[in-house]
Amino acid sequence: MSITQSSASLFSTTEEKEGTFNARYSLWIKEALDELPHSFTITDPFISGHPIVFASPGFLKMTGYSREEVIGRNGRAFQGPKTNRRSIMEIREAIREERPVQVSILNYRKSGSPFWMLFHMIPVFGNDDGRVIHFVAVQVPISGQKMRNGSGCSEMVFGSCRREVCLGSFVHQERALPVECDEQELENWEHCEASESEKLKSAEAVGSVLSVLTRYSEFAGRLVCGKRNCLRGADCLSSSLVISLGRIKQSFVLTNPCLPDMPIVYASDAFLTLTGYKRHEVLGQNCRFLSGVDTDSSVLYEMKECILKGQPCTVQILNYSNRKDKSTFWNLLHISPVRNASGKTAYFVGVQMEASCKDIESKELRPETRQLSVVGAVRVAVRSSFMATC
Amino acid sequence: MLKIKRVPTVVSNYQKDEASDESVGCGRNCLGACCLNGARLPLYACNKLEKSGTGEKVVISGEAREPPVAFLESLVLEEWEDRFQRGLFRYDVTACETKVIPGKYGFVAQLNEGRHLKKRPTEFRVDKVLQSFDGNKFNFTKVGQEELLFQFEAGEDCEAQFFPCMPVDAENSPSVVAINVSPIEYGHVLLIPRVLDCLPQRIDHKSLLLALHMAAEAANPYFRLGYNSLGAFATINHLHFQAYYLAMPFPLEKAPSKKMITTVSGVKISELVNYPVRSLLFEGGTSMQDLSDTVSDACVCLQNNNIPFNILISDSGRQIFLMPQCYAEKQALGEVSPELLETQVNPAVWEISGHMVLKRKEDYEGASEENAWRLLAEASLSEERFKEVNALIFEAIGCSNQEEELEGILVQPSGSVNQTGNRTLGGPITNGTASECLVLQ
C-alpha cells in the first residue's frame, strides 16, 4: 500500500498551500466550501507547522484578516495573552489524540479586539487508510447572553464597572439584551459558556463542511469521512507524530526496520530540499536510491552492520541528488535506532548533513551537534506517540 | 532478573553508594576546587525580558547556526543524546516500556526495574524540611564534569545569548544543567542553581525565578520542571530542580481548578478539584517575577512550618502547582497500607503529577487509575489540614482578609452542577472555575 500524502514538498506561497488542499479533492471544492455561510478553517497536520489550508469567507469576516494572511498560519495565531491556558491544552490534546473537541475560547481579531467563540473541531479521516487527512474547525461567536448559573444573583457578579448594568439586566433576565461588555471585561472572563443553540449551530456547521468534503473526495476517488473506518497501517504515522516531527527543521528521515526492505516512512521538508526529490517519490522506498556508482560500498556495508546490531553510526557517504543539476554531494550521515513506548526499536532515524569535503579518516567521524539534537527530538516524539500503530 | 538492557556506563566514582567519602586527591574531574580550574561549559543566558511572542532570537557568538528546534530545547537534546551515546546513563530509559493507563485522567505508567537498584540512599532525616547542607554527603560538586551539559543564567540582555565554550568561573556563581543518570524519561536533567554555593534543598526567590526562566526559554508545554522538598522525597540535600520532556499532558495539568483569590500583583491562585492530592495552582501575575515571588513566599512559609511539598512548573512557566504532602510522615507512623508500600513508589513530584515509575512487573501490568489514585491520595493533606495550610500561605503572601475591591470577582458561569462558593479561613470569597469542555467521543 503506497502512502499518499500531500504532493508538493515546500509551501512558501498561499497558492501552494491551498494547492495541496485542492489536490485531495475534486475540482470546485473551494467554490463549494466558499458557499457555506459558516466560519470555519481546515488544517493539514501533514504539513510542517500544522497550518490552515482553507479559511471560509465567514472566518475572514469574523476575524478581519485576508485570505493571504491566514493560509499557512497555525490556529494558535488567533490566541492571545488572555486566552485560557486550559482551553488551549484541550485543543492541543484533541489534535494529538485525533478526536473531536468543543470548547469556548477567547480569540483575537486582526484589530486586536478579543471575542469569545465556541470552537468545534473534528478530524477527517481517509476512508482507505484510516489516516487523519485534515482537521475541520468551526467557530461560532458566543454572545455571552447565557451568563447565569441559576443559583442566585449573589454569585453572579461582573466586573465592577458593569455591576449596575448587569445586575439590572439580570433582574430583567427574560428581556436581557446581548451583553455588550467592553473588551477589557471580555478578557477578564474566566469562561463564557455557549448557549444550547450556539452549540447546535456549531454541530450543524461541522456537518455541512464534512458533507461537502465527503462528496468532493468521493468524486476524486479518495473518500474522506468523519470516522476512522479502518486501522491505520503500519507504514502510516499518526498525525500527532507527524506534527511533532514537522517541528524539526533539519534534513532527516525515519525508516521502519520491521517492514520489508526498511522503507522510509517519514521525510522532512529539508530532506526533500537537500535531495531534490518529492515526498511521494521517497516514501515507501529504501534509502539506497540516494547511492550511486561512486558510492563507497564499504561504507554501505558499515551502515548495514550497525543497523543489524542496533547501534548508532556516523558515516560520510557520496549521495546522488535529484536536484536540477543532478549533482552529487557528500553526506555526513548519522543513523540511530529509535524506540517507541513499547521499549522496542520502532524506527531508525537518519540525519543528513551536507559536508563540504570528504574527510579522509572516516573512523573518527562524529555527528555534528545539530544532528544529535534531531535524534533527541525524534526520540521524544516517537516515545511519546502513545497512540502508536493503531 | 533484569530485563533492561544495561548500557555499559562510565560512572564517576562518587556516584556509587559509598558510606565514606574518601578525599583522595583529584582525577575525578569534579566541580570541587581541585578540578574546577580550566573547566569549560557552554553557557546559555536567557533574556531578561519576558517572552511574549513565539519567535525566539538567540544570538550565538561565533557562527550563527539555525538550530533544528527552538534553541534551548536543541541544546538540551543534543547534549543529552551525546551523553546517551557515550553510555553515561545507568540504563537506556527508552527501552523501558511505558503506557497510558486507561481512565479519565490518563496516568502514565512506566516499567523500570533497574532504576531503584543502584539508587542513592537518602542521606538525611525525612521529618525536617529545612536541614543544613552537609559537604560530607553526596552533592553536585562531586559529580564528574562529563555529566554537566551547560551553564544557565538569567541574562542581562534583551536577547538570549549562547556561548559554546565558557569557563566555569566560581566568582560568577554559575548555575548548571546536568544529566540525571537515573532518568525517568529521555532528556531528564537537573537544574542546579549556583552549584558552587552549595545551597541546601530549599526554595529561595532567585532560584525559583531561574527555574521559571528555564521553563519559559524551553517554550515547550511538554517540558516541565519539578521540585521535591526534603520530606517530600528529595534524595539529595543540594538545591536542584528536575526537568524532562513528556509529550502529553500530566493528569495534574488536566484537573479542573476552582479559583480562590487573585493577589494584588495579579497572581491568580486556585485549588484543584477532583484530584487525589489537594494542590494549589498559581498563574498570571503582572510579570514572571510576580508569579515567582508569590510562589516563593508560599514555599518559604511551608518550609518554616515544616510542611513537605512538591512543585510542578508547567505550561512553559505560566502555571505553577504547589502540592503540600504528608506521605513520609504517614509512612513513619505506619499508617500506609502494606500493598502500597510494597510497590516502593514514593509520591514525589512526577508521581503526584501522574507519571508513575513502577519497579515490579505485576504493578505495571495491573496498573489502574484506581491504584494510582489510592497511592496519591495517601500523600495528600486532609481537607481540614489543607485549609489550615492555605490560611498560613495566604497570610504569608499578604492575602488574608483581602477584600476583592479592585476587580470584582470574576464571572464564573458554567454548566457544572456542584458549583458552590467556598470561604477559606479568614480569606476572601472564592468562586469556582471549572474548566469547561465538552469532549465529544
Coordinates of N, CA and C in Angstrom, one line a residue, chain A residues 198-297:
Chain A
E198 N -26.2 27.9 20.3 CA -24.9 28.1 19.7 C -24.2 26.7 19.5
K199 N -24.3 25.8 20.4 CA -23.7 24.5 20.3 C -24.3 23.8 19.1
L200 N -25.6 23.9 19.0 CA -26.3 23.2 17.9 C -25.8 23.8 16.5
K201 N -25.6 25.1 16.5 CA -25.1 25.8 15.3 C -23.8 25.2 14.9
S202 N -22.9 25.0 15.9 CA -21.6 24.5 15.6 C -21.6 23.1 15.0
A203 N -22.5 22.3 15.6 CA -22.6 20.9 15.2 C -23.1 20.9 13.7
E204 N -24.1 21.7 13.5 CA -24.6 21.8 12.1 C -23.6 22.3 11.1
A205 N -22.8 23.3 11.5 CA -21.8 23.8 10.6 C -20.8 22.7 10.3
V206 N -20.3 22.0 11.3 CA -19.4 20.9 11.1 C -19.9 19.9 10.2
G207 N -21.2 19.5 10.4 CA -21.9 18.6 9.5 C -21.9 19.0 8.0
S208 N -22.2 20.3 7.8 CA -22.2 20.8 6.5 C -20.8 20.7 5.8
V209 N -19.8 21.2 6.5 CA -18.5 21.2 5.9 C -18.1 19.7 5.6
L210 N -18.3 18.8 6.6 CA -17.9 17.5 6.4 C -18.6 16.9 5.2
S211 N -19.9 17.2 5.0 CA -20.6 16.6 3.9 C -20.1 17.1 2.5
V212 N -19.7 18.4 2.5 CA -19.1 18.9 1.2 C -17.7 18.1 1.0
L213 N -16.9 18.0 2.0 CA -15.7 17.3 1.9 C -15.9 15.9 1.4
T214 N -16.8 15.2 2.0 CA -17.1 13.8 1.7 C -17.5 13.7 0.2
R215 N -18.4 14.6 -0.2 CA -18.9 14.5 -1.6 C -17.7 14.7 -2.6
Y216 N -17.0 15.8 -2.3 CA -15.9 16.1 -3.3 C -14.7 15.1 -3.2
S217 N -14.6 14.5 -2.1 CA -13.5 13.5 -2.0 C -13.9 12.2 -2.7
E218 N -15.2 12.0 -2.7 CA -15.7 10.8 -3.4 C -15.5 11.0 -4.9
F219 N -15.8 12.2 -5.4 CA -15.6 12.4 -6.8 C -14.2 12.2 -7.2
A220 N -13.3 12.6 -6.2 CA -11.9 12.4 -6.5 C -11.4 11.0 -6.4
G221 N -12.3 10.2 -5.9 CA -11.9 8.8 -5.7 C -11.2 8.5 -4.5
R222 N -11.1 9.4 -3.6 CA -10.3 9.2 -2.3 C -11.2 9.7 -1.2
L223 N -12.1 8.9 -0.8 CA -13.1 9.3 0.1 C -12.5 9.7 1.5
V224 N -13.1 10.7 2.1 CA -12.8 11.0 3.5 C -14.1 10.9 4.3
C225 N -13.9 10.7 5.5 CA -15.1 10.6 6.4 C -14.9 11.1 7.8
G226 N -15.9 11.2 8.5 CA -15.8 11.7 9.9 C -15.3 10.7 10.9
K227 N -15.4 9.5 10.5 CA -15.0 8.4 11.5 C -13.9 7.6 10.9
R228 N -13.0 7.1 11.7 CA -12.0 6.2 11.2 C -12.5 4.9 10.9
N229 N -12.5 4.5 9.6 CA -13.2 3.2 9.3 C -12.2 2.1 9.2
C230 N -11.0 2.3 9.2 CA -10.1 1.2 9.3 C -8.8 1.5 10.1
L231 N -8.2 0.6 10.5 CA -7.0 0.8 11.3 C -5.9 1.4 10.5
R232 N -5.2 2.3 11.0 CA -4.1 2.9 10.3 C -3.0 1.9 10.1
G233 N -2.5 1.9 8.9 CA -1.5 0.8 8.5 C -0.2 1.1 9.2
A234 N 0.7 0.0 9.3 CA 1.9 0.1 10.0 C 2.9 1.1 9.3
D235 N 2.7 1.4 8.1 CA 3.5 2.3 7.4 C 3.0 3.8 7.5
C236 N 1.9 3.9 8.2 CA 1.3 5.3 8.4 C 1.7 5.8 9.8
L237 N 2.2 6.9 9.9 CA 2.5 7.5 11.2 C 1.2 8.3 11.7
S238 N 1.0 8.3 13.0 CA -0.1 9.1 13.5 C 0.1 10.6 13.2
S239 N -1.0 11.3 13.0 CA -0.9 12.7 12.7 C -0.1 13.5 13.8
S240 N -0.3 13.0 15.1 CA 0.4 13.7 16.1 C 1.9 13.5 16.0
L241 N 2.3 12.3 15.6 CA 3.8 12.1 15.5 C 4.3 13.0 14.3
V242 N 3.5 13.0 13.3 CA 3.9 13.8 12.1 C 4.0 15.3 12.5
I243 N 3.0 15.7 13.3 CA 3.1 17.2 13.7 C 4.3 17.4 14.5
S244 N 4.7 16.5 15.4 CA 5.9 16.6 16.3 C 7.1 16.6 15.4
L245 N 7.2 15.7 14.4 CA 8.3 15.6 13.6 C 8.4 16.9 12.7
G246 N 7.3 17.4 12.3 CA 7.2 18.6 11.5 C 7.9 19.8 12.1
R247 N 8.1 19.8 13.4 CA 8.7 20.9 14.1 C 10.2 20.9 13.9
I248 N 10.8 19.8 13.4 CA 12.2 19.7 13.3 C 12.7 20.2 12.0
K249 N 13.5 21.3 12.0 CA 13.9 21.9 10.8 C 15.3 21.5 10.3
Q250 N 15.4 20.3 10.0 CA 16.7 19.7 9.6 C 16.4 18.6 8.7
S251 N 17.3 18.2 7.8 CA 17.1 17.0 7.0 C 17.2 15.7 7.7
F252 N 16.1 14.9 7.7 CA 16.2 13.6 8.3 C 15.1 12.8 7.8
V253 N 15.2 11.5 7.9 CA 14.2 10.5 7.5 C 14.0 9.5 8.7
L254 N 12.8 8.9 8.7 CA 12.6 7.8 9.6 C 12.4 6.6 8.7
T255 N 13.0 5.5 9.0 CA 12.8 4.2 8.2 C 12.3 3.2 9.2
N256 N 11.5 2.3 8.7 CA 10.9 1.2 9.5 C 11.6 -0.1 9.3
P257 N 12.4 -0.6 10.3 CA 13.1 -1.8 10.0 C 12.2 -3.1 10.1
C258 N 11.0 -2.9 10.6 CA 10.1 -4.0 10.7 C 9.3 -4.3 9.4
L259 N 9.4 -3.4 8.4 CA 8.7 -3.6 7.1 C 9.8 -4.1 6.1
P260 N 9.3 -4.8 5.1 CA 10.3 -5.3 4.2 C 11.1 -4.2 3.5
D261 N 12.4 -4.5 3.4 CA 13.3 -3.5 2.8 C 13.4 -2.2 3.5
M262 N 13.0 -2.2 4.7 CA 13.2 -1.0 5.6 C 12.9 0.4 4.8
P263 N 11.7 0.6 4.6 CA 11.4 1.8 3.8 C 11.3 3.1 4.6
I264 N 11.4 4.2 3.9 CA 11.3 5.5 4.5 C 9.8 5.7 4.8
V265 N 9.5 6.0 6.1 CA 8.1 6.3 6.5 C 7.9 7.8 6.8
Y266 N 8.9 8.5 6.9 CA 8.8 9.9 7.1 C 10.0 10.6 6.5
A267 N 9.8 11.7 5.8 CA 10.9 12.5 5.3 C 10.6 14.0 5.6
S268 N 11.6 14.7 6.1 CA 11.4 16.1 6.5 C 11.5 16.9 5.2
D269 N 10.9 18.1 5.3 CA 10.9 19.0 4.1 C 12.4 19.3 3.7
A270 N 13.2 19.5 4.8 CA 14.6 19.8 4.5 C 15.3 18.6 3.7
F271 N 14.9 17.4 4.0 CA 15.5 16.3 3.3 C 15.1 16.4 1.8
L272 N 13.9 16.7 1.5 CA 13.4 16.8 0.2 C 14.1 18.0 -0.6
T273 N 14.4 19.0 0.1 CA 15.2 20.1 -0.5 C 16.6 19.7 -0.8
L274 N 17.2 19.0 0.2 CA 18.6 18.6 0.0 C 18.7 17.6 -1.1
T275 N 17.8 16.7 -1.2 CA 17.9 15.6 -2.2 C 17.3 15.9 -3.5
G276 N 16.4 16.9 -3.5 CA 15.7 17.3 -4.7 C 14.5 16.4 -5.1
Y277 N 14.1 15.5 -4.2 CA 13.0 14.6 -4.5 C 11.7 15.1 -4.0
K278 N 10.6 14.6 -4.5 CA 9.3 14.9 -3.9 C 9.0 13.9 -2.9
R279 N 8.1 14.3 -2.0 CA 7.7 13.4 -0.9 C 7.2 12.0 -1.4
H280 N 6.3 12.0 -2.3 CA 5.7 10.8 -2.7 C 6.7 9.9 -3.5
E281 N 7.8 10.5 -3.9 CA 8.9 9.7 -4.6 C 9.7 8.9 -3.6
V282 N 9.8 9.4 -2.3 CA 10.7 8.8 -1.4 C 10.0 7.9 -0.4
L283 N 8.8 8.3 0.0 CA 8.1 7.4 1.0 C 7.9 6.0 0.4
G284 N 8.1 5.1 1.3 CA 8.0 3.7 0.9 C 9.2 3.1 0.2
Q285 N 10.2 4.0 -0.1 CA 11.4 3.5 -0.7 C 12.5 3.2 0.3
N286 N 13.4 2.3 0.0 CA 14.6 2.2 0.8 C 15.6 3.3 0.5
C287 N 16.4 3.8 1.4 CA 17.3 4.9 1.2 C 18.3 4.7 0.1
R288 N 18.4 3.5 -0.4 CA 19.5 3.2 -1.4 C 19.4 4.0 -2.7
F289 N 18.3 4.6 -2.9 CA 18.1 5.4 -4.1 C 19.1 6.6 -4.1
L290 N 19.6 6.9 -2.9 CA 20.5 8.1 -2.8 C 21.9 7.7 -3.2
S291 N 22.2 6.4 -3.2 CA 23.5 5.9 -3.6 C 23.6 5.8 -5.1
G292 N 24.9 5.8 -5.5 CA 25.1 5.6 -7.0 C 26.4 4.9 -7.2
V293 N 26.8 5.1 -8.5 CA 28.0 4.3 -8.9 C 29.3 4.5 -8.1
D294 N 29.5 5.8 -7.7 CA 30.7 6.1 -7.0 C 30.6 6.0 -5.5
T295 N 29.4 5.6 -5.0 CA 29.3 5.5 -3.5 C 30.1 4.3 -3.0
D296 N 30.8 4.6 -2.0 CA 31.7 3.5 -1.4 C 30.9 2.4 -0.8
S297 N 31.0 1.2 -1.4 CA 30.2 0.1 -0.9 C 30.6 -0.3 0.5

